[in-house]
CSV table of C-alpha atoms and ligand atoms in Angstrom, one decimal:
chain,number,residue,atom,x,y,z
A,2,UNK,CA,12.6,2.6,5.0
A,3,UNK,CA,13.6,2.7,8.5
A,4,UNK,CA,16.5,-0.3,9.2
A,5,UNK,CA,14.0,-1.9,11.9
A,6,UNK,CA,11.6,-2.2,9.7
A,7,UNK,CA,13.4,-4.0,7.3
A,8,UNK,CA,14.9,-6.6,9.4
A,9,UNK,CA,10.9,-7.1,10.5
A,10,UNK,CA,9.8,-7.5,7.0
A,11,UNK,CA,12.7,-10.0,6.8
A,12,UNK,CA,11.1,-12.4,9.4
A,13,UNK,CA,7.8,-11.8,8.2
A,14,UNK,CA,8.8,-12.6,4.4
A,15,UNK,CA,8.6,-16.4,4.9
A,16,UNK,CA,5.3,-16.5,6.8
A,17,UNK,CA,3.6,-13.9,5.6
A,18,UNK,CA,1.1,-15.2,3.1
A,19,UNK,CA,0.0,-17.9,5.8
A,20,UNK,CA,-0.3,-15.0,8.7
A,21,UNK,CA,-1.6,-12.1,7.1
A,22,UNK,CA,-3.0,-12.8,3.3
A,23,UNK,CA,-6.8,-14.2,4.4
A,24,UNK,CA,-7.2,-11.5,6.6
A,25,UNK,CA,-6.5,-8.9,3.4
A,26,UNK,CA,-8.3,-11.2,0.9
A,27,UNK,CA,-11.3,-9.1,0.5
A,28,UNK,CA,-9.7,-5.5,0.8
A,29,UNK,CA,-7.1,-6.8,-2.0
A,30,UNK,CA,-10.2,-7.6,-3.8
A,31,UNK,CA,-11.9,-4.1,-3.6
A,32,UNK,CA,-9.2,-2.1,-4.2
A,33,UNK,CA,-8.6,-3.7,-7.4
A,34,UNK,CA,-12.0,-3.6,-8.2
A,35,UNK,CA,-11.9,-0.1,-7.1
A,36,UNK,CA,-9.1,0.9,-9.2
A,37,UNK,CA,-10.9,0.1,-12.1
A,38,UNK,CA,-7.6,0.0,-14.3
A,39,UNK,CA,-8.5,-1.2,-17.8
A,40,UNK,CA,-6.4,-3.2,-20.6
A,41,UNK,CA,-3.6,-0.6,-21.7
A,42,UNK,CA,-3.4,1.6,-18.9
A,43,UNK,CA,-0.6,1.9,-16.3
A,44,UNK,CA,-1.0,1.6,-12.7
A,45,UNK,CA,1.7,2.3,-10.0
A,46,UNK,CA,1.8,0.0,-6.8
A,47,UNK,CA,3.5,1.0,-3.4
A,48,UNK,CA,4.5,-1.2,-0.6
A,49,UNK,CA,3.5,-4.7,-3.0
A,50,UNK,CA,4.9,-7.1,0.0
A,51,UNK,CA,4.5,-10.8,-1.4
A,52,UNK,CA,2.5,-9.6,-4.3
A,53,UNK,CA,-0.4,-11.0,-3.0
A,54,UNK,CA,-2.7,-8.7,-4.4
A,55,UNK,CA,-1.3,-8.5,-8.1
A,56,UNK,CA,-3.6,-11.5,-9.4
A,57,UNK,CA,-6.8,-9.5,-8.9
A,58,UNK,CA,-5.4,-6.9,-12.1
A,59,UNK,CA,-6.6,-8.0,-15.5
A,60,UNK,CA,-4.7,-8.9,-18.5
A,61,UNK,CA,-3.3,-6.1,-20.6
A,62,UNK,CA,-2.7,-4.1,-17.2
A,63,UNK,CA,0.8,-2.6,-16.9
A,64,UNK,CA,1.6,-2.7,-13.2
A,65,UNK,CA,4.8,-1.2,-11.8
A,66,UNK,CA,5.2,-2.5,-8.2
A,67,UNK,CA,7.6,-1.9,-5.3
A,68,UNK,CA,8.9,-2.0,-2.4
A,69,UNK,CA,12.1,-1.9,-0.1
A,70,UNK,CA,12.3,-5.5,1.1
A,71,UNK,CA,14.2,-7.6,-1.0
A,72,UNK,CA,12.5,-10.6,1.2
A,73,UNK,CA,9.4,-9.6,0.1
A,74,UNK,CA,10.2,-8.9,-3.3
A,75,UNK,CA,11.7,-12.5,-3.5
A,76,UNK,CA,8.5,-14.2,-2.5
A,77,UNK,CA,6.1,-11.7,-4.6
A,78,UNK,CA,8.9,-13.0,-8.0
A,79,UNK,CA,8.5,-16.6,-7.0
A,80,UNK,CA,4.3,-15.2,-7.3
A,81,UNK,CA,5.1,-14.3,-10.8
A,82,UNK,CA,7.6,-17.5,-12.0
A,83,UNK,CA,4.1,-19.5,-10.7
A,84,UNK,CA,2.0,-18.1,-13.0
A,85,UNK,CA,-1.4,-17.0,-12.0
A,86,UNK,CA,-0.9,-13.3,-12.8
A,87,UNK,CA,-2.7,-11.7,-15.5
A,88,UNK,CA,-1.2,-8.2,-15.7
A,89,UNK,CA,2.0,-7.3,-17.2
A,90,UNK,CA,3.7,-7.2,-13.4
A,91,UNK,CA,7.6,-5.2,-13.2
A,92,UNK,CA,9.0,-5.3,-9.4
A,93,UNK,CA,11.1,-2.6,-8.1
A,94,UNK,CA,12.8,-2.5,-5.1
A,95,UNK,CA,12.7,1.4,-4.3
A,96,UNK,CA,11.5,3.8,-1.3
A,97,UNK,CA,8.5,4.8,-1.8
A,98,UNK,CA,9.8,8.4,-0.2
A,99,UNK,CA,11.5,8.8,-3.4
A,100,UNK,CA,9.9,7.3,-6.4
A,101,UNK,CA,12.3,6.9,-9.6
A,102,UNK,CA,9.6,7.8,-12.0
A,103,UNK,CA,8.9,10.8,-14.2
A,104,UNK,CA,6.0,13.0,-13.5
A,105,UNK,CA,2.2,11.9,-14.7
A,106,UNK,CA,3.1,8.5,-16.1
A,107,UNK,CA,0.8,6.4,-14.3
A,108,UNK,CA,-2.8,5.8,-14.5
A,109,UNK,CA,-3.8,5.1,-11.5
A,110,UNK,CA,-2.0,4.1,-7.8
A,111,UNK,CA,-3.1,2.1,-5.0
A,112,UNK,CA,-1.4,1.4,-1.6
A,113,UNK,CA,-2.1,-1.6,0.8
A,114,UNK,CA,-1.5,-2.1,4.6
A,115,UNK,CA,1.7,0.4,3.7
A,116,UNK,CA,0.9,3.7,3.8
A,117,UNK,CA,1.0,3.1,8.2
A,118,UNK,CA,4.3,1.5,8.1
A,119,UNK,CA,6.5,4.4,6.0
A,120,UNK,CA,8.2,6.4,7.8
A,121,UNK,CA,6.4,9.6,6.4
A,122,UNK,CA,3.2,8.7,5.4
A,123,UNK,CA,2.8,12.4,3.5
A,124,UNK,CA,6.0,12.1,1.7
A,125,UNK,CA,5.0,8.6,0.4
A,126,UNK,CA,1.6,10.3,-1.0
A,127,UNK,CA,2.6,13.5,-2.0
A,128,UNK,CA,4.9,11.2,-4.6
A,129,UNK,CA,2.2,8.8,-5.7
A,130,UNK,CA,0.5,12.1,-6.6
A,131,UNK,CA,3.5,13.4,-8.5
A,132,UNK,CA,3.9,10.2,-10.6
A,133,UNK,CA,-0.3,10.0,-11.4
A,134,UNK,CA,-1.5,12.2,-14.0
A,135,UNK,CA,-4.7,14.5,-13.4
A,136,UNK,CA,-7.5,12.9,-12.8
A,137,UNK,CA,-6.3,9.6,-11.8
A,138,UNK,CA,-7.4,7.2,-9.3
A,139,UNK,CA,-5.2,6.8,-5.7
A,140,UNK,CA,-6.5,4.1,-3.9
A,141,UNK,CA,-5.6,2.9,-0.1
A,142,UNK,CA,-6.4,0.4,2.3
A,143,UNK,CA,-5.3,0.3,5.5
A,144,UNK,CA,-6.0,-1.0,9.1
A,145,UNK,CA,-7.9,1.2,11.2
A,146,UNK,CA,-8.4,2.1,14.6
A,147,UNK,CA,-11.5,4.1,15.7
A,148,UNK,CA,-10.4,7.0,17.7
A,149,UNK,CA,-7.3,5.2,18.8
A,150,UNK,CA,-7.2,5.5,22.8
A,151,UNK,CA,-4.0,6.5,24.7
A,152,UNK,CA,-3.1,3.2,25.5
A,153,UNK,CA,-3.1,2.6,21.8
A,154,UNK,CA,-1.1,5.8,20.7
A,155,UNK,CA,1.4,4.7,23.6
A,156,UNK,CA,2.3,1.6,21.9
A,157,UNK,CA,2.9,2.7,18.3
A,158,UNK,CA,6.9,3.3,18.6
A,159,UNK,CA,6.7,-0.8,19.4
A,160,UNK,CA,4.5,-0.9,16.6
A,161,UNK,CA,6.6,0.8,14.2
A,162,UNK,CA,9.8,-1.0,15.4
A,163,UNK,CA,7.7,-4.4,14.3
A,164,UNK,CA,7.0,-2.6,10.8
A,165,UNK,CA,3.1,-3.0,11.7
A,166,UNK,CA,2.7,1.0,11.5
A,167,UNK,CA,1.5,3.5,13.3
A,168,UNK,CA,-2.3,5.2,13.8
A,169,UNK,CA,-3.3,8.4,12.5
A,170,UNK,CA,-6.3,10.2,10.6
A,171,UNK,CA,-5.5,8.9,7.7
A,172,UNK,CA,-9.1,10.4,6.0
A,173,UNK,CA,-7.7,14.0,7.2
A,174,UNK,CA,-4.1,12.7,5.6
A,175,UNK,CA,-5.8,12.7,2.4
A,176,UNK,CA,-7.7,15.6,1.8
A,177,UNK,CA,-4.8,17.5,3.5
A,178,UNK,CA,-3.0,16.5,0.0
A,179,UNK,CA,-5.7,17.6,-2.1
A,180,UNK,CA,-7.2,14.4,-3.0
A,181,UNK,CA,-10.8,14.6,-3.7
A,182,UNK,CA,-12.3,11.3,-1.6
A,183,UNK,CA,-15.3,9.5,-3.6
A,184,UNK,CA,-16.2,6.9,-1.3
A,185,UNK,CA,-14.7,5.6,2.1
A,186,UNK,CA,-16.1,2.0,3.7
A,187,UNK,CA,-14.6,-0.6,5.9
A,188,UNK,CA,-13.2,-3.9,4.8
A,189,UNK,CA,-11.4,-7.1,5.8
A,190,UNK,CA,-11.4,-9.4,9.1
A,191,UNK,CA,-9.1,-6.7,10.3
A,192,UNK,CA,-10.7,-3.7,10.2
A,193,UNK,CA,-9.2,-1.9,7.5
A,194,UNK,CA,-10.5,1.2,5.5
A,195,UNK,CA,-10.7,1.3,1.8
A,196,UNK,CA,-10.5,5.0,0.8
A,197,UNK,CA,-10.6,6.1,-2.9
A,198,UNK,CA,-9.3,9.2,-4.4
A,199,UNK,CA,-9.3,10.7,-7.4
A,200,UNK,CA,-6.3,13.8,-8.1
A,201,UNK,CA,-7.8,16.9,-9.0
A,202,UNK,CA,-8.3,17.1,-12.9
B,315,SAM,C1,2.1,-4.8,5.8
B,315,SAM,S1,3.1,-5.0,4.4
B,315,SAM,C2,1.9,-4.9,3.1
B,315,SAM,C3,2.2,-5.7,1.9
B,315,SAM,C4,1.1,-5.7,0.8
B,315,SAM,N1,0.8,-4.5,0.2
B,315,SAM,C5,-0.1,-6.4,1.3
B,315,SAM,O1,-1.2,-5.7,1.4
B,315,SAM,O2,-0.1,-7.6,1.7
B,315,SAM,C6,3.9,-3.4,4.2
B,315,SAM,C7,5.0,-3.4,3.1
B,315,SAM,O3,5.5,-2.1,3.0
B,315,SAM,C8,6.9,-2.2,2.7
B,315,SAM,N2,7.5,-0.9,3.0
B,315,SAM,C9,7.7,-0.3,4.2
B,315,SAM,N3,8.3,0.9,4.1
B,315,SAM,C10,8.6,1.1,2.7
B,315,SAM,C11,9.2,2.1,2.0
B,315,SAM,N4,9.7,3.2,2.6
B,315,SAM,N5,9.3,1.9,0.6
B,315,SAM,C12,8.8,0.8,0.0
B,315,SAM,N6,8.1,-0.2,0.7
B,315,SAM,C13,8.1,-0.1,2.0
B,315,SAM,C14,7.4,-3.3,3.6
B,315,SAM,O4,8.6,-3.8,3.1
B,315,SAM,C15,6.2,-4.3,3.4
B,315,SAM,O5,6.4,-5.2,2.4
């Protein structure tokens, strides 16, 4: 994770769940949903933030969640302590450029509002790949910018400075990788794209 990026996750931390969270509400939602991960099976999520997404997992769901901030990952355990959470949630703090897991152990994977804000976008996938077996499900939502203009491309070193990511095609992205894409549609109050995958069997 780039330093900058982690001091902005830092000041976003506290207020995050007030600023961002209602505008991700339903994209959280249908990835979940989308994921379809069942009692038993283990599912591998990147960029977790706050956590706010974790209640929507059923019980009996074995979710390994990370990410670099240790701000974030101090308000998404203070989540958990609550109560509220059905899965069987373990937090990591990790880059998700280099993820400390064997080959094939999870289920399924999912990445929200992160996959823009990594430093390399193809790295970060080509590792959730490595750590899903065959024929799992990779699931992302992201914000999403029509054709972004030049105005809009000119602004994206600010944007990645303030940890809010950069645009690019992330459709193209993911079949560059090999994913196979099985449906693509538009959620949230900010227009975000929820694009599920499935890894080659
Ligand atoms: C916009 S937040 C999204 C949080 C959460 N997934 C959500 O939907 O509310 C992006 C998150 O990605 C994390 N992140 C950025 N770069 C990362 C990296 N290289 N490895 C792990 N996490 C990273 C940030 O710390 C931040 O918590």
């Amino acid at each position: 994770m780039r330093k900058d990026t982690n001091t902005a996750y830092k000041i976003y931390a506290p207020v995050y769940d007030r600023v961002f969270a209602p505008s991700f509400a339903e994209g959280h939602t249908r990835m979940v949903e989308a994921l379809d991960a069942q009692p038993g099976e283990r599912v591998l999520e990147v960029g977790v933030g706050t956590g706010i997404s974790l209640r929507h997992y059923v019980a009996g769901v074995r979710v390994d969640a990370l990410d670099f901030s240790a701000a974030m990952l101090k308000k998404a355990q203070k989540r958990l302590d609550k109560g509220g959470v059905a899965a069987e949630v373990t937090l990591h703090q990790m880059d998700a450029h280099k993820l400390e897991f064997a080959d094939d152990i999870f289920d399924h994977a999912v990445v929200a509002h992160a996959i823009a804000v990594v430093a390399e976008p193809e790295v970060v996938l080509r590792e959730m790949m490595r750590v899903t077996r065959p024929g799992g499900r990779l699931v992302v939502v992201n914000h999403y910018k029509e054709e972004p203009g030049r105005l809009s491309r000119a602004w994206d070193p600010l944007r990645r400075r303030m940890g809010l990511g950069k645009h690019f095609d992330l459709l193209e992205l993911l079949q560059e990788c090999g994913l196979q894409v099985v449906s693509d549609d538009i959620v949230n109050r900010i227009k975000s794209r929820l694009i599920v995958t499935r890894l080659p069997a």
